[in-house]
Short mmCIF file of C-alpha atoms in Angstrom, two decimals:
data_model
loop_
_atom_site.label_atom_id
_atom_site.label_comp_id
_atom_site.label_asym_id
_atom_site.label_seq_id
_atom_site.Cartn_x
_atom_site.Cartn_y
_atom_site.Cartn_z
CA UNK A 17 121.47 168.91 -21.98
CA UNK A 18 119.11 170.80 -24.63
CA UNK A 19 115.57 169.52 -24.41
CA UNK A 20 114.17 171.41 -26.93
CA UNK A 21 111.63 170.39 -29.32
CA UNK A 22 108.84 167.23 -29.54
CA UNK A 23 107.79 166.95 -33.62
CA UNK A 24 106.23 163.54 -34.22
CA UNK A 25 107.71 161.94 -37.16
CA UNK A 26 111.35 159.84 -37.74
CA UNK A 27 113.04 159.59 -33.87
CA UNK A 28 115.56 162.58 -33.69
CA UNK A 29 113.96 164.70 -35.97
CA UNK A 30 114.56 168.20 -35.22
CA UNK A 31 115.29 167.63 -31.68
CA UNK A 32 118.40 167.12 -29.38
CA UNK A 33 118.11 165.98 -26.08
CA UNK A 34 121.66 164.40 -25.68
CA UNK A 35 120.38 160.82 -25.86
CA UNK A 36 120.74 160.49 -29.43
CA UNK A 37 123.43 157.87 -29.87
CA UNK A 38 124.71 154.44 -28.21
CA UNK A 39 122.66 151.10 -27.81
CA UNK A 40 119.37 152.23 -26.14
CA UNK A 41 118.57 154.97 -28.98
CA UNK A 42 119.60 151.98 -31.96
CA UNK A 43 117.06 149.97 -30.05
CA UNK A 44 114.55 152.60 -29.71
CA UNK A 45 114.78 153.37 -33.89
CA UNK A 46 114.63 149.89 -34.60
CA UNK A 47 111.19 149.72 -32.49
CA UNK A 48 110.18 152.53 -33.90
CA UNK A 49 110.48 151.40 -37.49
CA UNK A 50 109.20 148.16 -36.72
CA UNK A 51 105.93 149.69 -34.99
CA UNK A 52 106.92 148.26 -31.57
CA UNK A 53 106.92 149.05 -28.10
CA UNK A 54 109.80 150.10 -25.70
CA UNK A 55 109.52 149.40 -22.04
CA UNK A 56 112.34 150.95 -19.78
CA UNK A 57 112.96 150.39 -15.94
CA UNK A 58 114.68 153.09 -13.82
CA UNK A 59 116.13 152.52 -10.42
CA UNK A 60 118.40 152.94 -8.03
CA UNK A 61 121.20 150.72 -7.69
CA UNK A 62 120.74 151.12 -3.71
CA UNK A 63 117.17 152.15 -3.23
CA UNK A 64 118.13 155.41 -2.58
CA UNK A 65 115.90 158.84 -3.20
CA UNK A 66 117.01 161.98 -4.60
CA UNK A 67 119.39 160.65 -7.21
CA UNK A 68 117.53 162.30 -10.39
CA UNK A 69 115.05 159.15 -11.26
CA UNK A 70 112.53 161.45 -12.25
CA UNK A 71 114.51 163.68 -13.94
CA UNK A 72 116.27 161.22 -16.16
CA UNK A 73 112.61 159.14 -16.94
CA UNK A 74 111.26 162.46 -17.79
CA UNK A 75 113.99 163.45 -20.47
CA UNK A 76 114.17 159.87 -21.48
CA UNK A 77 110.84 160.30 -22.06
CA UNK A 78 111.16 163.27 -23.85
CA UNK A 79 113.84 161.99 -25.95
CA UNK A 80 111.31 158.57 -27.42
CA UNK A 81 108.55 160.57 -27.80
CA UNK A 82 106.75 160.90 -31.02
CA UNK A 83 104.10 163.32 -30.69
CA UNK A 84 103.81 167.09 -31.38
CA UNK A 85 102.41 167.72 -27.89
CA UNK A 86 105.49 166.26 -26.05
CA UNK A 87 105.51 165.09 -22.78
CA UNK A 88 102.82 166.79 -20.66
CA UNK A 89 101.39 166.08 -17.28
CA UNK A 90 98.90 163.72 -18.89
CA UNK A 91 101.71 161.72 -19.76
CA UNK A 92 103.29 161.22 -16.51
CA UNK A 93 101.82 159.83 -12.73
CA UNK A 94 102.61 158.31 -9.73
CA UNK A 95 99.41 156.27 -10.19
CA UNK A 96 99.57 153.45 -12.12
CA UNK A 97 95.76 153.48 -12.37
CA UNK A 98 95.99 156.83 -14.18
CA UNK A 99 99.11 155.55 -16.51
CA UNK A 100 97.03 153.09 -17.69
CA UNK A 101 94.25 155.24 -18.28
CA UNK A 102 96.79 157.32 -20.04
CA UNK A 103 97.80 154.50 -21.70
CA UNK A 104 94.57 153.99 -23.56
CA UNK A 105 93.97 158.04 -23.86
CA UNK A 106 97.35 159.00 -25.32
CA UNK A 107 98.08 158.77 -29.24
CA UNK A 108 100.61 156.11 -30.50
CA UNK A 109 104.16 157.48 -30.42
CA UNK A 110 103.60 158.70 -26.48
CA UNK A 111 106.47 158.14 -23.89
CA UNK A 112 104.36 157.39 -20.48
CA UNK A 113 106.07 157.71 -17.38
CA UNK A 114 105.01 155.69 -14.09
CA UNK A 115 106.90 157.63 -11.28
CA UNK A 116 107.45 156.17 -7.93
CA UNK A 117 104.51 154.84 -7.43
CA UNK A 118 104.67 153.94 -3.64
CA UNK A 119 104.73 157.73 -2.16
CA UNK A 120 102.31 157.80 1.03
CA UNK A 121 101.98 154.25 1.13
CA UNK A 122 103.50 151.18 3.08
CA UNK A 123 106.53 149.85 0.75
CA UNK A 124 105.55 146.24 0.96
CA UNK A 125 101.83 147.22 0.07
CA UNK A 126 102.66 149.47 -2.14
CA UNK A 127 104.48 147.29 -4.31
CA UNK A 128 102.79 144.38 -4.51
CA UNK A 129 99.62 146.28 -5.62
CA UNK A 130 102.33 148.24 -8.39
CA UNK A 131 103.58 144.46 -9.47
CA UNK A 132 99.79 143.47 -10.34
CA UNK A 133 99.35 147.03 -12.08
CA UNK A 134 102.63 146.85 -13.75
CA UNK A 135 101.80 143.45 -15.43
CA UNK A 136 98.48 144.78 -16.78
CA UNK A 137 100.19 147.78 -18.15
CA UNK A 138 103.02 145.93 -19.55
CA UNK A 139 100.88 143.44 -21.24
CA UNK A 140 98.87 145.99 -22.52
CA UNK A 141 101.91 148.10 -23.90
CA UNK A 142 102.45 145.06 -26.37
CA UNK A 143 99.74 145.77 -28.48
CA UNK A 144 100.37 149.18 -29.60
CA UNK A 145 103.52 151.72 -30.03
CA UNK A 146 104.14 153.26 -26.81
CA UNK A 147 107.27 153.72 -24.74
CA UNK A 148 106.97 152.78 -21.09
CA UNK A 149 109.14 154.45 -18.74
CA UNK A 150 108.64 152.70 -14.99
CA UNK A 151 110.50 154.51 -12.45
CA UNK A 152 110.42 151.62 -9.56
CA UNK A 153 111.08 152.57 -6.07
CA UNK A 154 113.01 149.64 -5.06
CA UNK A 155 114.83 147.42 -7.30
CA UNK A 156 114.89 144.10 -5.31
CA UNK A 157 110.74 144.14 -5.15
CA UNK A 158 110.29 144.54 -8.86
CA UNK A 159 108.45 141.20 -9.99
CA UNK A 160 110.44 139.23 -12.51
CA UNK A 161 107.12 138.88 -14.57
CA UNK A 162 108.06 142.56 -15.41
CA UNK A 163 111.66 142.64 -15.57
CA UNK A 164 110.77 139.57 -18.22
CA UNK A 165 108.70 142.40 -20.26
CA UNK A 166 111.06 144.99 -19.95
CA UNK A 167 114.05 146.00 -22.36
CA UNK A 168 116.34 148.13 -20.51
CA UNK A 169 116.99 148.71 -16.85
CA UNK A 170 118.50 152.04 -16.16
CA UNK A 171 120.31 151.60 -12.51
CA UNK A 172 121.14 155.21 -10.85
CA UNK A 173 125.09 154.61 -9.38
CA UNK A 174 125.02 158.40 -8.54
CA UNK A 175 123.07 161.81 -9.50
CA UNK A 176 123.14 162.68 -13.08
CA UNK A 177 125.06 158.77 -14.08
CA UNK A 178 123.51 155.79 -14.92
CA UNK A 179 124.50 152.38 -15.89
CA UNK A 180 122.09 150.98 -19.07
CA UNK A 181 121.64 147.23 -18.92
CA UNK A 182 120.10 145.18 -21.78
CA UNK A 183 117.61 142.53 -20.60
CA UNK A 184 118.52 139.15 -22.35
CA UNK A 185 116.76 136.14 -21.93
CA UNK A 186 118.31 133.01 -22.50
CA UNK A 187 115.52 130.52 -24.17
CA UNK A 188 117.55 127.05 -22.91
CA UNK A 189 117.51 127.59 -19.03
CA UNK A 190 114.92 130.11 -18.84
CA UNK A 191 116.91 132.20 -17.26
CA UNK A 192 117.06 136.02 -17.35
CA UNK A 193 120.15 138.12 -17.71
CA UNK A 194 121.64 141.70 -17.77
CA UNK A 195 123.88 142.91 -20.46
CA UNK A 196 125.40 146.23 -19.33
CA UNK A 197 125.32 148.23 -22.78
CA UNK A 198 126.29 151.67 -21.82
CA UNK A 199 126.18 155.05 -19.76
CA UNK A 200 123.63 157.75 -19.59
CA UNK A 201 124.36 161.34 -18.31
CA UNK A 202 121.39 164.06 -17.73
CA UNK A 203 121.63 167.59 -16.38
CA UNK A 204 118.86 169.19 -14.22
CA UNK A 205 115.28 169.85 -16.60
CA UNK A 206 115.45 172.99 -18.18
CA UNK A 207 112.95 172.76 -20.69
CA UNK A 208 109.80 174.69 -19.60
CA UNK A 209 107.33 171.77 -20.76
CA UNK A 210 109.25 169.52 -19.15
CA UNK A 211 109.89 171.73 -15.67
CA UNK A 212 105.82 172.17 -15.80
CA UNK A 213 105.15 168.17 -16.07
CA UNK A 214 108.08 167.72 -13.38
CA UNK A 215 105.99 170.40 -10.91
CA UNK A 216 102.92 168.44 -11.72
CA UNK A 217 104.44 164.73 -10.62
CA UNK A 218 105.84 166.25 -7.74
CA UNK A 219 102.25 168.09 -6.42
CA UNK A 220 100.93 164.58 -6.75
CA UNK A 221 103.74 163.09 -4.51
CA UNK A 222 103.06 165.73 -1.98
CA UNK A 223 99.51 165.30 -2.07
CA UNK A 224 99.43 161.73 -1.70
CA UNK A 225 101.64 161.97 1.41
CA UNK A 226 99.13 165.07 2.61
CA UNK A 227 96.35 162.28 2.24
CA UNK A 228 94.09 164.41 -0.34
CA UNK A 229 94.02 162.18 -3.01
CA UNK A 230 90.55 161.38 -3.09
CA UNK A 231 88.77 158.27 -2.56
CA UNK A 232 91.18 155.45 -3.71
CA UNK A 233 94.18 156.89 -1.82
CA UNK A 234 94.61 154.53 1.45
CA UNK A 235 97.10 155.86 3.95
CA UNK A 236 99.83 153.63 5.77
CA UNK A 237 98.34 153.86 8.72
CA UNK A 238 94.93 152.53 7.52
CA UNK A 239 96.33 150.11 5.05
CA UNK A 240 97.62 148.46 8.37
CA UNK A 241 94.59 149.17 10.31
CA UNK A 242 92.51 146.72 6.93
CA UNK A 243 95.03 143.94 7.57
CA UNK A 244 94.51 143.71 11.02
CA UNK A 245 91.00 143.91 11.13
CA UNK A 246 91.21 140.91 8.36
CA UNK A 247 93.65 139.17 10.32
CA UNK A 248 90.83 138.97 13.33
CA UNK A 249 87.94 138.53 11.13
CA UNK A 250 89.83 135.10 10.13
CA UNK A 251 90.32 134.55 14.03
CA UNK A 252 87.10 135.08 14.80
CA UNK A 253 85.41 132.84 11.77
CA UNK A 254 88.01 130.10 12.80
CA UNK A 255 86.67 130.50 16.40
CA UNK A 256 83.05 129.55 15.53
CA UNK A 257 84.30 126.53 13.66
CA UNK A 258 86.03 125.35 16.89
CA UNK A 259 83.11 125.85 18.65
CA UNK A 260 80.39 124.19 16.36
CA UNK A 261 82.97 121.30 16.25
CA UNK A 262 83.34 120.80 19.79
CA UNK A 263 80.24 120.85 20.99
CA UNK A 264 78.24 118.94 17.91
CA UNK A 265 81.32 116.48 17.39
CA UNK A 266 83.00 116.26 20.81
CA UNK A 267 79.83 116.74 23.08
CA UNK A 268 82.02 119.66 25.40
CA UNK A 269 79.30 121.88 27.13
CA UNK A 270 79.69 125.34 26.81
CA UNK A 271 81.72 126.18 30.01
CA UNK A 272 84.36 123.08 28.89
CA UNK A 273 84.55 124.87 25.32
CA UNK A 274 85.34 128.50 26.60
CA UNK A 275 87.99 127.05 28.84
CA UNK A 276 90.18 125.66 25.89
CA UNK A 277 89.69 128.23 23.39
CA UNK A 278 92.97 130.39 22.57
CA UNK A 279 94.05 133.14 24.21
CA UNK A 280 93.19 135.91 21.71
CA UNK A 281 90.05 134.68 20.90
CA UNK A 282 88.98 133.66 24.46
CA UNK A 283 85.03 134.31 25.48
CA UNK A 284 82.68 133.36 28.50
CA UNK A 285 80.66 130.63 28.61
CA UNK A 286 77.55 132.71 27.94
CA UNK A 287 79.36 133.95 24.95
CA UNK A 288 79.88 130.14 23.82
CA UNK A 289 76.47 129.41 23.73
CA UNK A 290 75.33 132.71 21.91
CA UNK A 291 78.29 132.09 19.42
CA UNK A 292 76.77 128.42 19.06
CA UNK A 293 73.38 129.33 18.76
CA UNK A 294 74.17 132.01 16.27
CA UNK A 295 76.39 129.90 14.18
CA UNK A 296 73.90 126.99 13.76
CA UNK A 297 71.09 129.04 13.70
CA UNK A 298 69.69 127.19 16.70
CA UNK A 299 67.57 129.16 18.94
#
């Protein structure tokens, strides 16, 4: 597949990428004529890695981008926040890529965060002419609201081959359906500028895995530690309420309270008295 040239103007002008055909391209051209956005989800149908999702994302973005500079590292990120910043900074007609953003952190916590940012990003995407390509790490964890705002879903079936679906909304029952419209085929990246952008994305992922992404990066172990600390704080807060209630409402003595506290928050009679005085400000 040739990926040479990134001129502005009408889509496909002086540019051959291999995607200039089919219903996806027709939809894109229609959106360009109407100055509207386009949102594409990409995932593997078995949630596998190494099946060319990043390569497809960048080459699709290269085909859709209508700016003179084309796809640069500033338009492709693994951080949702960085992509939101690119959305506000890059000119109309830009294609932007969010590529497997959960790299290096726990999948469940990552997808919760990503879904929230995706929703904010797609809400912004309704306003200005941008073409967003969201490379999702896990198909089954993508929020329904994101699917409702997306136009196209590319499910990668094998390296270099994806089935393309159009999202169809039923106004009568509120359901969301996927209509298969075509297949996409792509080869490895050969365009030097895309190679540079791909390398920048790869380095971002490696940096995230190394844990040197700066102040905002959180390791999986640290995420779990924070969750456990929050749970422990909640148990301690509950324990204080128990103690005050048993002493004030039931008239129990400190020693009796210490005997009936749950095992995971049990303390001595002396500590019960201390907690009661600190909580009620009774010196």
